[in-house]
Short mmCIF file of C-alpha atoms in Angstrom, two decimals:
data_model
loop_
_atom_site.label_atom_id
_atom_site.label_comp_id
_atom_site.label_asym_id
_atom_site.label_seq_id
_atom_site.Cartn_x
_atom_site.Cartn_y
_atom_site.Cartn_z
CA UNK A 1 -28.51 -1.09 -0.70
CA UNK A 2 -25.06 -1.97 0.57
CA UNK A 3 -23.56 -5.67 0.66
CA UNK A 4 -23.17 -7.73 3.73
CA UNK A 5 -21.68 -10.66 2.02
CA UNK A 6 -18.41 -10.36 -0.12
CA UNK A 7 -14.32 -10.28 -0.78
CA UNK A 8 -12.66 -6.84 -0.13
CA UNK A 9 -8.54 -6.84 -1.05
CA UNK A 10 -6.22 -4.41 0.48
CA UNK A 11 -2.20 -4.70 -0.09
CA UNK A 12 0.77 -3.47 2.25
CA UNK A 13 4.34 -2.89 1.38
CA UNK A 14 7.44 -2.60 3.57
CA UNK A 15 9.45 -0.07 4.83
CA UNK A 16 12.48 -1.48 2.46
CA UNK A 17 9.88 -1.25 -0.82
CA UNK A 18 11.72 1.79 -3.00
CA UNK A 19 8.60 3.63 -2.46
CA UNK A 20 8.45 3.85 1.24
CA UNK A 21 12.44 4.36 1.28
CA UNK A 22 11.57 7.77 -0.22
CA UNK A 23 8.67 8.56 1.98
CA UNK A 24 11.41 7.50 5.16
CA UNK A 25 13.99 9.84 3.55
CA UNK A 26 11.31 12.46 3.08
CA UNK A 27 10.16 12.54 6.43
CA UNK A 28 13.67 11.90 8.08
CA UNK A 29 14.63 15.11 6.75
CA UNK A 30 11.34 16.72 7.85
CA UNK A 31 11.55 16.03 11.48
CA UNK A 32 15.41 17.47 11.57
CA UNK A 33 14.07 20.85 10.08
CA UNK A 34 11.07 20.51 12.89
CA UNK A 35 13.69 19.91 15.54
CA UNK A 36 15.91 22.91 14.31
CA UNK A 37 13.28 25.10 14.13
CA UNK A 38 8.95 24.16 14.61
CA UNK A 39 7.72 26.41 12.29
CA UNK A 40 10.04 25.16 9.27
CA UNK A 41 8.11 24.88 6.12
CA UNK A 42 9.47 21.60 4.13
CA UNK A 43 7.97 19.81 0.98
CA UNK A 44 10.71 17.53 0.55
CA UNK A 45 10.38 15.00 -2.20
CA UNK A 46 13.01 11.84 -3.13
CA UNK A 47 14.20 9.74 -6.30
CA UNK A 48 16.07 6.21 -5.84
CA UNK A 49 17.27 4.11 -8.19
CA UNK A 50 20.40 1.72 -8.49
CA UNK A 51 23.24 3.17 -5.81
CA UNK A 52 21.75 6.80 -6.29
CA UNK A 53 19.23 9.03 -3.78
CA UNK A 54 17.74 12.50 -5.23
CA UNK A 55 15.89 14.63 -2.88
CA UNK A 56 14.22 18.14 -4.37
CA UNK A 57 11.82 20.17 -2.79
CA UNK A 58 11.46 23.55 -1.00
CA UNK A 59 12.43 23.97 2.56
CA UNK A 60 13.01 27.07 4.65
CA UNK A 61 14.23 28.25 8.04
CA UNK A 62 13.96 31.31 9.84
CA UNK A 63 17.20 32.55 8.42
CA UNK A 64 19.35 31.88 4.89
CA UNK A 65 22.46 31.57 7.47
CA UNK A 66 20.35 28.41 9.14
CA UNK A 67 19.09 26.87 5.99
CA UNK A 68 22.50 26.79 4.48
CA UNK A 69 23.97 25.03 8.01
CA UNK A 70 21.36 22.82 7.81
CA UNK A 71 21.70 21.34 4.35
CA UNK A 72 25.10 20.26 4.88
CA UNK A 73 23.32 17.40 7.04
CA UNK A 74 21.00 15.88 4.53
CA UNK A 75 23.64 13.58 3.14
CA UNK A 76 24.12 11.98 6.59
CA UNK A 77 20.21 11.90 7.11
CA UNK A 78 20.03 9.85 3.92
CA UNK A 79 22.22 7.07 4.36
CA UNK A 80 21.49 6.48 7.95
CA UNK A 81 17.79 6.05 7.08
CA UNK A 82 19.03 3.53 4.31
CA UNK A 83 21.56 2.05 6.65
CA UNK A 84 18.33 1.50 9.66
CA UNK A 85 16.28 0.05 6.44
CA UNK A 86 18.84 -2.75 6.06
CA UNK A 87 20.20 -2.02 2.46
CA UNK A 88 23.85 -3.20 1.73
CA UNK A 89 23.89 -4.60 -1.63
CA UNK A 90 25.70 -4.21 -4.52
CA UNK A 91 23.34 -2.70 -6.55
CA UNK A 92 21.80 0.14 -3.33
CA UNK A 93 24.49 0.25 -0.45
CA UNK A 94 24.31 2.90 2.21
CA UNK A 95 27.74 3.92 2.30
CA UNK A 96 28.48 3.61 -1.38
CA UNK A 97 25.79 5.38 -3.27
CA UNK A 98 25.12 9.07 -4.48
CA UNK A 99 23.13 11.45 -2.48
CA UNK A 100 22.50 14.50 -4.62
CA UNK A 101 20.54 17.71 -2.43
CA UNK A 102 18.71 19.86 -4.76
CA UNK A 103 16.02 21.47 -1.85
CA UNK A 104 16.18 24.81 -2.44
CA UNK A 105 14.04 28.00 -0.45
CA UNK A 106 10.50 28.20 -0.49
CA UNK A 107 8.43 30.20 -3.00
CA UNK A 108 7.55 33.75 -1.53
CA UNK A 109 4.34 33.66 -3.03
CA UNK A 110 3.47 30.20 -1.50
CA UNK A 111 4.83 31.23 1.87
CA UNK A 112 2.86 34.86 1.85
CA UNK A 113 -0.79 32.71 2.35
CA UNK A 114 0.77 29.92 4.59
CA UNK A 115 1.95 33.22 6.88
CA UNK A 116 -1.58 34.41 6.75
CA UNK A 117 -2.56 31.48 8.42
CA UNK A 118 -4.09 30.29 5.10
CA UNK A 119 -3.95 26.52 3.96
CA UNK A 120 -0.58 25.58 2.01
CA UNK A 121 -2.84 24.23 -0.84
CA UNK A 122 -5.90 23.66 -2.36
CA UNK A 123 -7.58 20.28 -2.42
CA UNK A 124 -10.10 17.77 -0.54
CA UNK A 125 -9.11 15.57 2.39
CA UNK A 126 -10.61 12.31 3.87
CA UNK A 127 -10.81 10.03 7.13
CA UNK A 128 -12.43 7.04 7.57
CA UNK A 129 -13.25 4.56 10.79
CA UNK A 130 -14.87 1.30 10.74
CA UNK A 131 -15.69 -0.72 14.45
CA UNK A 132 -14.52 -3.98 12.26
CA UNK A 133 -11.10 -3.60 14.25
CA UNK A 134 -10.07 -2.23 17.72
CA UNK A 135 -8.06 0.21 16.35
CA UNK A 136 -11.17 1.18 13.91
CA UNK A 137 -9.46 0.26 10.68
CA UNK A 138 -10.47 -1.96 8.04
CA UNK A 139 -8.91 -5.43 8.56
CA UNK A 140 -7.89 -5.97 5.34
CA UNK A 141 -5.28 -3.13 5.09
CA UNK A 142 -4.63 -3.29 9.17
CA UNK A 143 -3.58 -6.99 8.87
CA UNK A 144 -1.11 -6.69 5.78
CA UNK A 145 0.23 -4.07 7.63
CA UNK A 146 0.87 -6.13 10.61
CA UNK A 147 2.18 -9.24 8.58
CA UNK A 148 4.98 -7.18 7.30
CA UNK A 149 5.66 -5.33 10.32
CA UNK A 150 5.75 -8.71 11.69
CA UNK A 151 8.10 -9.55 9.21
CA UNK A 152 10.68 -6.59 9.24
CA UNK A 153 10.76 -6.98 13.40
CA UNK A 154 12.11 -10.97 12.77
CA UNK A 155 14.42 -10.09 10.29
CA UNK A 156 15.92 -6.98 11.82
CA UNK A 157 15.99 -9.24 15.78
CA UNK A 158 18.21 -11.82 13.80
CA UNK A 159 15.56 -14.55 13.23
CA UNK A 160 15.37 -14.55 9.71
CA UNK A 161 18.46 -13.40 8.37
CA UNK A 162 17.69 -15.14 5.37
CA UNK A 163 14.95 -12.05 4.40
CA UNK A 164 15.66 -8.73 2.77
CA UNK A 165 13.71 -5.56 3.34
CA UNK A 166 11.60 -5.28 0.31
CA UNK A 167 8.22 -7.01 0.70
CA UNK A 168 4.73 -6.81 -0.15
CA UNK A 169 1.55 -7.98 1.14
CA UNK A 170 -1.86 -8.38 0.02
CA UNK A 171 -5.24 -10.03 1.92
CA UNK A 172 -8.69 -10.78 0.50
CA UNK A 173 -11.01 -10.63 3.21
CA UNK A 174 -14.43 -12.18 3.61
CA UNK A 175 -16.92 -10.36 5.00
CA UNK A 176 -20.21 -12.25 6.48
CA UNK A 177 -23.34 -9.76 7.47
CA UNK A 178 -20.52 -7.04 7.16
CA UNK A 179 -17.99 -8.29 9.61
CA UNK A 180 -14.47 -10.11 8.19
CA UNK A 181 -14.54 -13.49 9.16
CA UNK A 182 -11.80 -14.77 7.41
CA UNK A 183 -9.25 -14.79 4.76
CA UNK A 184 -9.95 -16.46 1.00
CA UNK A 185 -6.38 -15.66 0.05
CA UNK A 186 -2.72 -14.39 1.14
CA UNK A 187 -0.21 -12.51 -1.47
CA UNK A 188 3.31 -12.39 0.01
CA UNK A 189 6.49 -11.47 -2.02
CA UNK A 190 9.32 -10.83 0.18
CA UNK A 191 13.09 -10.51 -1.07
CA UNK A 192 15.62 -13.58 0.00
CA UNK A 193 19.11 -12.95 0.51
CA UNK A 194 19.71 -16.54 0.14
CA UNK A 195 19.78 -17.00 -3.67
CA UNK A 196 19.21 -20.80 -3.06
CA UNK A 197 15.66 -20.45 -1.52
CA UNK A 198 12.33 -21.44 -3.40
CA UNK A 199 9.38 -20.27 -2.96
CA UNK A 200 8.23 -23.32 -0.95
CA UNK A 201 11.42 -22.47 1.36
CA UNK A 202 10.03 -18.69 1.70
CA UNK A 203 6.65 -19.98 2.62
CA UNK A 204 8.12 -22.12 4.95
CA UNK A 205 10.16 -19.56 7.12
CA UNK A 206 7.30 -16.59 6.73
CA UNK A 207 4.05 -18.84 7.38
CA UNK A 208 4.72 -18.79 11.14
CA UNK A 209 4.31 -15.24 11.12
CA UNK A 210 1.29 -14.54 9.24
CA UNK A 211 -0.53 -17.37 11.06
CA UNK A 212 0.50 -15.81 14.31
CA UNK A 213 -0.70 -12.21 13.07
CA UNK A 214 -4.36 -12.89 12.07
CA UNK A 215 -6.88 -13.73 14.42
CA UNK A 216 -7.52 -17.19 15.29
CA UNK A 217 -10.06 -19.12 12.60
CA UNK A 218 -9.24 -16.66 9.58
CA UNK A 219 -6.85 -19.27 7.91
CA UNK A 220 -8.60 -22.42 6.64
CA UNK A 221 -8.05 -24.91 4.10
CA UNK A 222 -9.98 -23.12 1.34
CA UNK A 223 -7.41 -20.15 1.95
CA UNK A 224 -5.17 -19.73 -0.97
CA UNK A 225 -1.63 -19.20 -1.03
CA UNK A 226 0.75 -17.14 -2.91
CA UNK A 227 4.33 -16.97 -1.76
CA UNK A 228 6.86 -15.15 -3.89
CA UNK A 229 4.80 -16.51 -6.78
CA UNK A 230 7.02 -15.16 -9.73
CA UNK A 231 10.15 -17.29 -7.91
CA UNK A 232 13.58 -16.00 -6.82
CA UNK A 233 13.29 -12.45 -5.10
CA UNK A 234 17.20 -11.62 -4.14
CA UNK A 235 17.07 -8.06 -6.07
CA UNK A 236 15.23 -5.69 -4.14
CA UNK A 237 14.74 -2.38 -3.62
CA UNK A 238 15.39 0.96 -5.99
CA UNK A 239 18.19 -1.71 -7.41
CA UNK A 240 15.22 -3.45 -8.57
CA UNK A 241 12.49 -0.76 -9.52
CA UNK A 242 13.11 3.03 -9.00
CA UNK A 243 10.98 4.89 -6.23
CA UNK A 244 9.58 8.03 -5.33
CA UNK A 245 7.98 9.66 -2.41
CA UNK A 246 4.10 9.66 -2.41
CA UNK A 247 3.25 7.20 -4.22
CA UNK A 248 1.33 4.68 -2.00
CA UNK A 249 -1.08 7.16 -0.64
CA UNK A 250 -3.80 3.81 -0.48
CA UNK A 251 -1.45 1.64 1.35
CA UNK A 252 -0.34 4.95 3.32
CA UNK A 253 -4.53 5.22 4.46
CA UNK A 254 -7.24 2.76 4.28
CA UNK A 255 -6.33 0.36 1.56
CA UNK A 256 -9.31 1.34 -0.96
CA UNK A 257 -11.77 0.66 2.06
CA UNK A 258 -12.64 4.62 1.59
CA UNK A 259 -12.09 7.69 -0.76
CA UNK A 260 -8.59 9.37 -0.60
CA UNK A 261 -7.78 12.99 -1.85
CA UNK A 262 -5.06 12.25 -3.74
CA UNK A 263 -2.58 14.45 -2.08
CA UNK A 264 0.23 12.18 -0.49
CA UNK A 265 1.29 12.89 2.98
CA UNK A 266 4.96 12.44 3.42
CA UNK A 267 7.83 15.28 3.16
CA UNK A 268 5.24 17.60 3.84
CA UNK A 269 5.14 19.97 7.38
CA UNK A 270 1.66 20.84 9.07
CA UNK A 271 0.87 23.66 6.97
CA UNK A 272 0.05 21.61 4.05
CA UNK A 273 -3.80 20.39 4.62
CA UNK A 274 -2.73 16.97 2.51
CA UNK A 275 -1.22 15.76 5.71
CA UNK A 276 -2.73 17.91 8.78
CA UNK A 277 -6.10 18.25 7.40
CA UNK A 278 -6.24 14.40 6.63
CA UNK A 279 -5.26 13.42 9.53
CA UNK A 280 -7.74 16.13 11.15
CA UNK A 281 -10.37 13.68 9.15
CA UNK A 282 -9.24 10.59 10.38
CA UNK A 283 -9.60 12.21 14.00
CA UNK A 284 -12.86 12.93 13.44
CA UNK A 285 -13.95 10.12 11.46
CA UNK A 286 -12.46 8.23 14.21
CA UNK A 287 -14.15 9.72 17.45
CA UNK A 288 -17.57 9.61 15.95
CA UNK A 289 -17.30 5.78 15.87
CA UNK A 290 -15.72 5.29 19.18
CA UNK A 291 -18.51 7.63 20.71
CA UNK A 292 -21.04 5.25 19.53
CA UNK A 293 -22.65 7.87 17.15
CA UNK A 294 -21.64 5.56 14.15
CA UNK A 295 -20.38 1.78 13.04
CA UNK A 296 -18.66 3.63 10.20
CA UNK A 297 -17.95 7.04 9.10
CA UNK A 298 -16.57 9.24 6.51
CA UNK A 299 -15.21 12.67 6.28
CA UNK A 300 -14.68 15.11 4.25
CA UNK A 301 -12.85 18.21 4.38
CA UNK A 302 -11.89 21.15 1.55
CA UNK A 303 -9.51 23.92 1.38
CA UNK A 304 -8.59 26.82 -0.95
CA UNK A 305 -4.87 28.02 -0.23
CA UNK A 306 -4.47 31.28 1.90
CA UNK A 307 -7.93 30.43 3.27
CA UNK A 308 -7.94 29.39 6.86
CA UNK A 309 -11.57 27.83 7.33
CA UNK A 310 -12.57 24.71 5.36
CA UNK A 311 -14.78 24.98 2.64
CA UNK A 312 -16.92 22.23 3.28
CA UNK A 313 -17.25 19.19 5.88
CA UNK A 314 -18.93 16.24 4.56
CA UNK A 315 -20.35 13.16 6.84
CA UNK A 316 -21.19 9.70 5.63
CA UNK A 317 -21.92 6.88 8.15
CA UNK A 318 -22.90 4.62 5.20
CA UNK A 319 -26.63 4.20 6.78
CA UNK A 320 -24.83 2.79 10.54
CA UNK A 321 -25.55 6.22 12.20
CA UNK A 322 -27.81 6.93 14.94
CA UNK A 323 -28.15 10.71 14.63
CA UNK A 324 -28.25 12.60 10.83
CA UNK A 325 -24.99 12.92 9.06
CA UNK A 326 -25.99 16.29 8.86
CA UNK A 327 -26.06 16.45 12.83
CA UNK A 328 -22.77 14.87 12.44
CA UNK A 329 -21.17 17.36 10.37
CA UNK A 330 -22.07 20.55 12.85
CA UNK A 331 -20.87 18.74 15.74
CA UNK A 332 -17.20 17.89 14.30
CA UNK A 333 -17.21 21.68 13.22
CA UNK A 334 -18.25 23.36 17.16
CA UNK A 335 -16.45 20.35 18.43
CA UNK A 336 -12.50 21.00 16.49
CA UNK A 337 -11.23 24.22 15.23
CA UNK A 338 -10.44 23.00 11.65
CA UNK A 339 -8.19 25.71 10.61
CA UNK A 340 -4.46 24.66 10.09
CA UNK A 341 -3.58 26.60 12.74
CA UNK A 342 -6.22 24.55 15.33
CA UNK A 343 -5.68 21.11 13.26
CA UNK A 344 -1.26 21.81 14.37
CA UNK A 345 -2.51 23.34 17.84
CA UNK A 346 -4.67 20.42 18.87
CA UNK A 347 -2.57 18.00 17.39
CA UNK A 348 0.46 19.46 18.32
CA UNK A 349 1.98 18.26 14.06
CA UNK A 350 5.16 20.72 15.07
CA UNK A 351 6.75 18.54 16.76
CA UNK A 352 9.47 15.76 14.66
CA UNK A 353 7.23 12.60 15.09
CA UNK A 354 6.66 11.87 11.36
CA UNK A 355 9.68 9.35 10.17
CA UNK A 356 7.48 6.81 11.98
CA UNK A 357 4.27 7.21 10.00
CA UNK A 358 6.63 6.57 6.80
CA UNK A 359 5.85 2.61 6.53
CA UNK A 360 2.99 0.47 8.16
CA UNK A 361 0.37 3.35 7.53
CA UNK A 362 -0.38 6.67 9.36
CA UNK A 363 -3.21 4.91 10.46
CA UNK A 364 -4.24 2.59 13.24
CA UNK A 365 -1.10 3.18 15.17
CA UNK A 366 -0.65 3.68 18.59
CA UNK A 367 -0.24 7.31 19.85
CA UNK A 368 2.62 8.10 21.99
CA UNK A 369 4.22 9.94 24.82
CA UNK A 370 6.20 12.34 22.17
CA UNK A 371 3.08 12.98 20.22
CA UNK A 372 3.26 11.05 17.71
CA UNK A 373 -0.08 9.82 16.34
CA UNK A 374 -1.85 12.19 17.96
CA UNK A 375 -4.56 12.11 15.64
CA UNK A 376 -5.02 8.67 16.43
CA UNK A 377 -6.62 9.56 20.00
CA UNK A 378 -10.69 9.67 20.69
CA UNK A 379 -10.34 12.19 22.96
CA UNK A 380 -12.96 14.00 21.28
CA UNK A 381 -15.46 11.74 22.56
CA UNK A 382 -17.31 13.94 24.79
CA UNK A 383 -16.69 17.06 22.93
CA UNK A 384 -18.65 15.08 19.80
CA UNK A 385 -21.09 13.79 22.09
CA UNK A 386 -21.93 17.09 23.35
CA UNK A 387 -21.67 18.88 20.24
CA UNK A 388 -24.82 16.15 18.89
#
C-alpha cells in the first residue's frame, strides 16, 4: 500500500558544478559533429580538474578527410563553453588552461550493428510522469532545478555579481494525500566571489529568489534553512573537485522520484538507446498522463545492441490508472515505432539541440521551434488514446 503522507528529497546542481561543465563540453562538441554531418556517431566523454580539460571518446564522420578538419575545432568548442559558464579564475580560466583532444574513430565492430539499424548498446531505459506539476515532473527535482536556473539567469544579467557558477540545490518536499504542499527544508551552497561574504550575507542576496521560485504557501516558519552551511564558498568548480561527464544521471532525470538505467545521457548521438530510448520513455510515460489514462506512470524499455526492436516495454501507473498497465503497454507499442531509427525519426534527435539539455535536466523543459525537447511534447495523446 503506497504512502500519501511523507518527505521526498531531490537535489539540483548548476551548470558551473565540474560535473555538468563536462556534460556542456560533451554535448557542445556533439551538436558541431550533428551540424557537420546528421548521421555522425559521437560518444564523447570529458575530465576537468585545476586549469586542465580532457575529452576522449569515439567520434566519426563520413570521411577520415572530415574527421581530421573537424578536430582541429574542439579546442575552441571547449573554452567557449567554459567562457559562456562564467569561469575566469585562477585556479580554471578559459583562456589559460589545457585542452588535450584524445577522440579518436569509432570501433568498426560497434559501428557494423549501429549501421544495421541495431541499438548502439545493450541496457534498460526509463521515463517517468507525475500530474504533481504542469510540466508532469516531480516537484522536488523540478523546483531545485528552477532555483538554480533562477540563480545562474541573476548572476549572468548582472544582479548578483557577487555569485560564482558552481551551486547546488536540494528540497525536501512534503507530500499531504500524495500532493506536495510544501517545503520542510532548503539546501543551497552557491560559490561567492566576494571572499568577505558569510553565509548569512549569501542567504540574504539568494532568498529573494527561491521565495519567488516556489509556489506561494510552500515556505513557512517550520521550513529549515541551510545556506552555504560549511561557510566560505569562493573555490569552485574542477579548481575545487575534479569532474566528469555522466555522472549526475539522477539530477539529469527525476531526482530519485523513479528508477533510472544507469546509462548517462550526455556526449552520446541518437543511436545510443541511453539517450534516445530514454527519452522515447519519458515521451511515453509522459503522454499517458496528459491523456488522462494515468496520475503517474512508468516505463520501461530494453535493448540488445544490433537489435532494432525493444526487448521488452514495461508499464507501471503505481495503482492511479484507469485502464490495465498491460493495456498500457500495447498501446505505447502500436502507438510509437520504438526502434532507434523511429525513436530519431519521430523525434527528429539528428538535429544539434543537445548543449541545452546539459544543466537544469532533460526533463520538464519546454520544447522548441528548433526541436529541441521534442520528447517533451504530448502529441501522442490521441494516438495513445486510440491505441487503448
Amino acid at each position: 500500500m503506497s504512502r500519501s503522507n511523507y518527505l521526498f528529497t531531490s537535489e539540483s546542481v548548476s551548470e558551473g558544478h565540474p560535473d555538468k561543465i563536462c556534460d556542456r563540453i560533451s554535448d557542445a562538441i556533439l551538436d558541431a559533429f550533428l551540424t557537420e554531418e546528421e548521421m555522425a556517431r559521437v560518444a564523447c566523454e570529458t575530465f576537468a580538474t585545476t586549469n586542465r580539460v580532457i575529452i576522449g571518446g569515439e567520434v566519426g564522420l563520413s570521411t577520415e578527410a572530415k574527421l581530421k578538419s573537424f578536430m582541429g575545432g574542439v579546442d575552441e568548442i571547449v573554452r567557449r563553453c567554459v567562457r559562456e559558464i562564467g569561469y575566469e579564475q585562477d585556479g580554471f580560466h578559459w583562456e589559460t588552461m589545457q585542452v588535450e583532444n584524445l577522440l579518436h574513430e569509432q570501433s568498426a565492430h560497434i559501428a557494423q550493428g549501429v549501421d544495421a539499424d541495431g541499438a548502439g548498446d545493450q541496457g534498460i531505459m526509463f521515463g517517468y510522469a507525475t500530474d504533481e506539476t504542469p510540466e508532469l515532473m516531480p516537484a522536488p527535482i523540478q523546483y531545485s532545478h528552477a532555483i538554480l536556473r533562477n540563480l545562474a539567469e541573476a548572476r549572468h544579467s548582472g544582479e548578483t555579481p557577487q555569485l560564482g557558477p558552481d551551486a547546488k540545490s536540494q528540497l525536501s518536499v512534503n507530500y499531504e494525500n500524495g500532493k506536495p504542499v510544501g517545503v520542510s527544508s532548503i539546501v543551497l551552497s552557491t560559490q561567492h566571489l566576494d571572499e568577505t561574504m558569510s553565509s548569512a550575507d549569501v542567504r540574504d542576496l539568494v532568498e529573494p529568489y527561491i521565495r519567488k521560485t516556489l509556489p506561494d504557501g510552500w515556505i513557512s516558519a517550520d521550513t529549515e534553512w541551510h545556506v552555504n552551511p560549511t561557510g566560505k564558498f569562493v573555490i569552485g568548480g574542477p579548481d575545487g573537485d575534479a569532474g566528469l561527464t555522466g555522472r549526475k544521471i539522477i539530477v539529469d532525470t527525476y531526482g530519485g522520484a523513479a528508477p533510472h538505467g544507469g546509462g548517462a545521457f550526455s556526449g552520446k548521438d541518437p543511436t545510443k538507446v541511453d539517450r534516445s530510448a530514454a527519452y522515447a520513455a519519458r515521451y511515453l510515460a509522459k503522454n499517458v498522463v496528459a491523456a488522462g489514462l494515468a496520475k503517474r506512470c512508468t516505463i520501461q524499455l530494453s535493448y540488445a545492441i544490433g537489435v532494432a526492436k525493444p526487448l521488452s516495454i514495461y508499464a507501471d501507473t503505481h495503482g492511479t490508472g484507469n485502464v490495465p498497465d498491460a493495456q498500457i503497454e500495447r498501446a505505447v507499442a502500436d502507438a510509437f515505432d520504438l526502434t532507434p531509427r523511429g525513436i530519431i525519426e519521430h523525434l527528429q534527435l539528428r538535429r544539434p539541440v543537445y548543449e541545452r539539455t546539459a544543466a537544469y535536466g532533460h526533463f520538464g523543459r519546454t520544447p522548441t521551434d528548433d526541436g529541441g525537447f521534442s520528447w517533451e511534447k504530448t502529441d501522442l495523446v490521441d494516438s495513445i488514446k486510440n491505441a487503448v
